[in-house]
Every structure is written in structure tokens, then in C-alpha cells.
Amino acid sequence: MIYIDMYIFTDNIQFSIFRNFSNTKKIVKKDEIVFPVCYSSAQKLNYVRNLTCIFIEEYSIKYFKVNIGNLDKNQEVDILLNEMKDAIKMEGVLEELFISRGVKPWK
């Protein structure tokens, strides 16, 4: 099976596409998507959704895991949510995309 693991930050997404053989992870592709500075929040969401859709088709991804980076547990929740609101939106968009394409979450 082919998996994708994504870490969402406010300015980029880091991802790795890998195969799992007998509890051994073989990386197929590891890279990051840097959001163009001139893009609005909606354009960034669309940009990443389209690129991720291409990955799903190109690599026949069957399972996914999405994580939000930069979550410091010592920060207050309202400060954290304000700083990470774009990353949280991105997580929702990606999970909707994976679910609509039949890709299953893994833990």
C-alpha cells in the first residue's frame, strides 16, 4: 500500500509518500509545498488541494495522515488558534479531499 504523511505549517506543507513493507517504511517521495506569498488564503487552499489531488492519482495513495505543525502546548489556546487558523483550514480541506477520493486515514 502507498501512504502519505503531511505536516501543515502556516507557510508550507511537508509531506512524504511511502510504501510500508513488513513494518519497513520505504520513502517514494519526500518534499514540501511552499505557499506563494502573493496568494490569498483561498488561493493557498485551492493550490494545495489541486497538488494533493495530483499526488493521489499519480501515486495511487490509499491511506493518509495529516498533522498540524507548530503546536506548542504551553501557548494559550486562543493565541494558538489565531496563529494556526490557516493551517487548521488546510487540514479540513485536505481531509475532505482524501475522504471524497476514497483515501482512508491511518493512525
PDB file of C-alpha atoms in Angstrom, residues 17-61:
ATOM      1  CA  ILE A  17       4.813   9.445   0.221  1.00  0.00           C
ATOM      2  CA  PHE A  18       5.917   5.960   1.203  1.00  0.00           C
ATOM      3  CA  ARG A  19       5.293   2.235   0.975  1.00  0.00           C
ATOM      4  CA  ASN A  20       5.151   0.011   4.015  1.00  0.00           C
ATOM      5  CA  PHE A  21       6.757  -3.431   3.640  1.00  0.00           C
ATOM      6  CA  SER A  22       6.809  -5.706   6.712  1.00  0.00           C
ATOM      7  CA  ASN A  23       6.915  -2.730   9.091  1.00  0.00           C
ATOM      8  CA  THR A  24       9.639  -1.102   6.986  1.00  0.00           C
ATOM      9  CA  LYS A  25       8.989   2.349   5.558  1.00  0.00           C
ATOM     10  CA  LYS A  26      10.331   2.925   2.017  1.00  0.00           C
ATOM     11  CA  ILE A  27      10.145   6.610   1.035  1.00  0.00           C
ATOM     12  CA  VAL A  28       8.885   7.125  -2.533  1.00  0.00           C
ATOM     13  CA  LYS A  29       8.868  10.949  -2.427  1.00  0.00           C
ATOM     14  CA  LYS A  30       9.625  13.465   0.310  1.00  0.00           C
ATOM     15  CA  ASP A  31       9.269  17.184  -0.306  1.00  0.00           C
ATOM     16  CA  GLU A  32       7.463  20.331   0.721  1.00  0.00           C
ATOM     17  CA  ILE A  33       4.932  22.657  -0.844  1.00  0.00           C
ATOM     18  CA  VAL A  34       5.754  26.308  -0.135  1.00  0.00           C
ATOM     19  CA  PHE A  35       2.766  28.620  -0.377  1.00  0.00           C
ATOM     20  CA  PRO A  36       3.270  31.552  -2.768  1.00  0.00           C
ATOM     21  CA  VAL A  37       3.414  34.723  -0.649  1.00  0.00           C
ATOM     22  CA  CYS A  38       1.142  36.649  -3.012  1.00  0.00           C
ATOM     23  CA  TYR A  39      -1.707  34.105  -2.704  1.00  0.00           C
ATOM     24  CA  SER A  40      -4.730  34.812  -0.554  1.00  0.00           C
ATOM     25  CA  SER A  41      -5.886  32.192   1.935  1.00  0.00           C
ATOM     26  CA  ALA A  42      -8.468  30.855  -0.554  1.00  0.00           C
ATOM     27  CA  GLN A  43      -5.850  30.615  -3.322  1.00  0.00           C
ATOM     28  CA  LYS A  44      -3.484  28.713  -0.999  1.00  0.00           C
ATOM     29  CA  LEU A  45      -6.253  26.248  -0.128  1.00  0.00           C
ATOM     30  CA  ASN A  46      -7.041  25.681  -3.813  1.00  0.00           C
ATOM     31  CA  TYR A  47      -3.328  25.408  -4.714  1.00  0.00           C
ATOM     32  CA  VAL A  48      -2.633  22.687  -2.144  1.00  0.00           C
ATOM     33  CA  ARG A  49      -5.893  20.855  -2.876  1.00  0.00           C
ATOM     34  CA  ASN A  50      -5.015  20.638  -6.582  1.00  0.00           C
ATOM     35  CA  LEU A  51      -1.424  19.481  -5.951  1.00  0.00           C
ATOM     36  CA  THR A  52      -2.565  16.865  -3.435  1.00  0.00           C
ATOM     37  CA  CYS A  53      -5.180  15.622  -5.905  1.00  0.00           C
ATOM     38  CA  ILE A  54      -2.369  15.094  -8.430  1.00  0.00           C
ATOM     39  CA  PHE A  55      -0.345  13.124  -5.833  1.00  0.00           C
ATOM     40  CA  ILE A  56      -3.326  10.872  -5.093  1.00  0.00           C
ATOM     41  CA  GLU A  57      -3.728   9.994  -8.762  1.00  0.00           C
ATOM     42  CA  GLU A  58      -0.034   9.752  -9.633  1.00  0.00           C
ATOM     43  CA  TYR A  59       0.946   7.534  -6.693  1.00  0.00           C
ATOM     44  CA  SER A  60      -2.393   5.723  -6.109  1.00  0.00           C
ATOM     45  CA  ILE A  61      -2.362   6.749  -2.446  1.00  0.00           C
TER      46      ILE A  61
END
